[in-house]
């Protein structure tokens, strides 16, 4: 059994979204993205499907040019190769579930490029 917490050791970065791997399992990677209000992750895409849970806050989630507001407790799934972007409307904590074939480094690269 492995355990993790979305709140333990939570740190926001003033310059860019803070990305941290919480769990690395046989089938997935669970990532926490802490975003301060106004921070963005510019349009990008992943080669694999993802699941996004908004644990805290509010995010504008853009998909193919259409903006969807997601709020605390909301879940969404997205197939691979679909352009999307995020903007934090409040300080927010995002839980991102990646395929085991995907990498946390790719997510960190997106956050750093924002």
Coordinates of N, CA, C and O in Angstrom, one line a residue, residues 22-88:
X22 N 2.9 12.7 -6.4 CA 2.4 12.2 -5.1 C 2.5 10.7 -5.0 O 2.9 10.2 -3.9
X23 N 2.1 10.0 -6.0 CA 2.1 8.6 -6.0 C 2.6 8.1 -7.4 O 2.1 8.6 -8.4
X24 N 3.4 7.1 -7.4 CA 3.8 6.4 -8.7 C 3.4 5.0 -8.5 O 4.1 4.2 -7.7
X25 N 2.3 4.5 -9.2 CA 1.8 3.2 -9.0 C 2.2 2.3 -10.2 O 2.7 2.8 -11.2
X26 N 1.7 1.1 -10.2 CA 1.9 0.2 -11.3 C 1.2 0.7 -12.6 O 1.5 0.3 -13.7
X27 N 0.1 1.4 -12.4 CA -0.8 1.8 -13.5 C -0.9 3.3 -13.8 O -1.3 3.7 -14.9
X28 N -0.5 4.1 -12.8 CA -0.7 5.6 -13.0 C 0.3 6.4 -12.2 O 1.0 5.8 -11.3
X29 N 0.4 7.6 -12.5 CA 1.1 8.6 -11.7 C 0.1 9.6 -11.2 O -0.7 10.2 -12.0
X30 N 0.1 9.9 -9.9 CA -0.8 10.9 -9.4 C 0.1 12.2 -9.1 O 1.0 12.1 -8.3
X31 N -0.3 13.3 -9.7 CA 0.4 14.5 -9.6 C -0.4 15.6 -8.9 O -1.6 15.7 -9.2
X32 N 0.2 16.4 -8.1 CA -0.4 17.6 -7.6 C 0.2 18.9 -8.3 O 1.4 19.0 -8.4
X33 N -0.7 19.7 -8.7 CA -0.3 21.0 -9.3 C -1.0 22.1 -8.5 O -2.2 22.2 -8.4
X34 N -0.1 22.9 -7.8 CA -0.6 24.0 -7.0 C -0.4 25.3 -7.8 O 0.7 25.6 -8.2
X35 N -1.5 25.9 -8.0 CA -1.5 27.1 -8.9 C -2.0 28.3 -8.1 O -3.1 28.3 -7.5
X36 N -1.2 29.4 -8.1 CA -1.7 30.6 -7.4 C -2.7 31.3 -8.4 O -2.6 31.2 -9.6
X37 N -3.6 32.1 -7.9 CA -4.5 32.9 -8.7 C -3.8 33.6 -9.8 O -2.8 34.3 -9.5
X38 N -4.3 33.5 -11.0 CA -3.7 34.1 -12.2 C -2.7 33.3 -12.9 O -2.3 33.7 -14.1
X39 N -2.1 32.3 -12.3 CA -1.1 31.5 -13.0 C -1.8 30.7 -14.1 O -3.0 30.3 -14.0
X40 N -1.0 30.4 -15.2 CA -1.5 29.6 -16.3 C -0.6 28.5 -16.7 O 0.6 28.5 -16.4
X41 N -1.2 27.5 -17.3 CA -0.4 26.5 -18.0 C -0.8 26.7 -19.5 O -2.0 26.4 -19.8
X42 N 0.1 27.2 -20.3 CA -0.3 27.5 -21.7 C -0.7 26.2 -22.4 O -0.5 25.1 -22.0
X43 N -1.3 26.4 -23.6 CA -1.9 25.3 -24.3 C -0.8 24.3 -24.6 O 0.3 24.6 -25.0
X44 N -1.2 23.0 -24.3 CA -0.3 21.9 -24.5 C -1.2 20.7 -24.7 O -2.4 20.7 -24.7
X45 N -0.6 19.5 -25.0 CA -1.4 18.3 -25.1 C -0.5 17.1 -24.6 O 0.7 17.3 -24.6
X46 N -1.1 16.1 -24.3 CA -0.4 14.9 -23.8 C -0.7 13.7 -24.8 O -1.8 13.7 -25.3
X47 N 0.2 12.9 -24.9 CA 0.0 11.7 -25.8 C -1.0 10.7 -25.3 O -1.4 9.8 -26.0
X48 N -1.3 10.8 -24.0 CA -2.1 9.8 -23.3 C -3.3 10.4 -22.7 O -3.3 11.6 -22.3
X49 N -4.4 9.7 -22.4 CA -5.5 10.2 -21.6 C -5.1 10.7 -20.2 O -4.2 10.1 -19.6
X50 N -5.8 11.7 -19.7 CA -5.6 12.2 -18.4 C -7.0 12.3 -17.6 O -8.0 12.3 -18.3
X51 N -6.9 12.3 -16.3 CA -8.0 12.7 -15.5 C -7.6 13.8 -14.6 O -6.5 13.8 -14.0
X52 N -8.4 14.8 -14.5 CA -8.2 16.0 -13.7 C -9.2 16.1 -12.6 O -10.4 16.1 -12.9
X53 N -8.8 16.3 -11.4 CA -9.7 16.6 -10.3 C -9.3 17.9 -9.7 O -8.1 18.1 -9.4
X54 N -10.3 18.8 -9.5 CA -10.0 20.1 -8.8 C -10.3 19.9 -7.4 O -11.5 19.8 -7.0
X55 N -9.3 19.8 -6.6 CA -9.4 19.5 -5.1 C -9.8 20.8 -4.4 O -10.5 20.8 -3.4
X56 N -9.3 21.9 -4.9 CA -9.5 23.2 -4.2 C -9.4 24.3 -5.2 O -8.6 24.2 -6.2
X57 N -10.3 25.3 -5.1 CA -10.2 26.5 -6.0 C -11.1 26.5 -7.1 O -12.2 25.9 -7.1
X58 N -10.7 27.2 -8.2 CA -11.5 27.4 -9.4 C -10.5 27.5 -10.6 O -9.6 28.3 -10.5
X59 N -10.7 26.8 -11.7 CA -9.8 26.8 -12.8 C -10.6 27.0 -14.1 O -11.7 26.4 -14.2
X60 N -10.1 27.9 -15.0 CA -10.7 27.9 -16.3 C -9.9 26.9 -17.2 O -8.7 27.1 -17.3
X61 N -10.6 25.9 -17.7 CA -9.9 24.8 -18.4 C -10.3 24.9 -19.9 O -11.5 24.7 -20.2
X62 N -9.4 25.3 -20.7 CA -9.6 25.5 -22.1 C -9.4 24.2 -22.9 O -8.4 23.6 -22.7
X63 N -10.3 23.9 -23.8 CA -10.2 22.7 -24.6 C -10.6 23.1 -26.0 O -11.7 23.6 -26.3
X64 N -9.7 23.0 -27.0 CA -9.9 23.4 -28.4 C -10.6 24.8 -28.5 O -11.5 25.0 -29.2
X65 N -10.1 25.7 -27.7 CA -10.6 27.1 -27.8 C -11.8 27.4 -27.0 O -12.3 28.5 -26.9
X66 N -12.4 26.4 -26.4 CA -13.6 26.6 -25.6 C -13.3 26.5 -24.1 O -12.6 25.6 -23.7
X67 N -13.7 27.5 -23.3 CA -13.3 27.5 -21.9 C -14.4 26.9 -21.0 O -15.6 27.3 -21.1
X68 N -14.0 26.0 -20.1 CA -14.9 25.4 -19.1 C -14.4 25.8 -17.7 O -13.2 25.6 -17.4
X69 N -15.3 26.3 -16.9 CA -14.9 26.6 -15.5 C -15.1 25.3 -14.7 O -16.2 24.8 -14.7
X70 N -14.1 24.9 -14.0 CA -14.2 23.8 -13.1 C -14.0 24.3 -11.7 O -13.1 25.2 -11.5
X71 N -14.7 23.8 -10.8 CA -14.7 24.2 -9.4 C -14.3 23.1 -8.5 O -14.3 21.9 -8.9
X72 N -14.1 23.4 -7.2 CA -13.7 22.4 -6.2 C -14.6 21.2 -6.3 O -15.8 21.3 -6.3
X73 N -14.0 20.0 -6.4 CA -14.7 18.8 -6.4 C -15.0 18.2 -7.8 O -15.4 17.1 -7.9
X74 N -14.8 19.1 -8.8 CA -15.1 18.6 -10.2 C -14.0 17.7 -10.7 O -12.9 17.9 -10.4
X75 N -14.5 16.8 -11.6 CA -13.6 15.8 -12.3 C -13.8 16.0 -13.7 O -14.9 16.2 -14.2
X76 N -12.7 15.8 -14.5 CA -12.9 15.7 -16.0 C -11.9 14.7 -16.5 O -10.8 14.5 -15.9
X77 N -12.2 14.2 -17.6 CA -11.2 13.3 -18.3 C -11.0 13.9 -19.7 O -11.9 14.5 -20.3
X78 N -9.9 13.6 -20.3 CA -9.5 14.1 -21.6 C -8.7 13.1 -22.3 O -7.7 12.5 -21.7
X79 N -9.0 12.8 -23.5 CA -8.3 11.9 -24.3 C -6.9 12.5 -24.7 O -6.7 13.7 -24.6
X80 N -6.0 11.7 -25.1 CA -4.7 12.2 -25.5 C -4.8 13.0 -26.8 O -5.8 12.9 -27.6
X81 N -3.7 13.8 -27.1 CA -3.6 14.6 -28.3 C -4.7 15.7 -28.4 O -5.0 16.2 -29.5
X82 N -5.3 16.1 -27.3 CA -6.3 17.2 -27.4 C -5.7 18.5 -26.7 O -5.3 18.4 -25.5
X83 N -5.5 19.6 -27.5 CA -4.9 20.8 -26.9 C -5.8 21.3 -25.7 O -7.0 21.4 -25.9
X84 N -5.1 21.7 -24.6 CA -5.8 22.2 -23.5 C -4.9 23.2 -22.7 O -3.7 23.2 -22.9
X85 N -5.5 24.1 -22.0 CA -4.8 25.0 -21.1 C -5.5 25.3 -19.8 O -6.7 24.9 -19.7
X86 N -4.8 25.8 -18.8 CA -5.4 26.0 -17.5 C -5.1 27.5 -17.1 O -4.0 27.9 -17.3
X87 N -6.1 28.1 -16.4 CA -5.8 29.4 -15.7 C -6.5 29.3 -14.4 O -7.7 29.1 -14.3
X88 N -5.7 29.6 -13.3 CA -6.3 29.6 -12.0 C -7.0 30.9 -11.7 O -6.5 32.0 -11.8

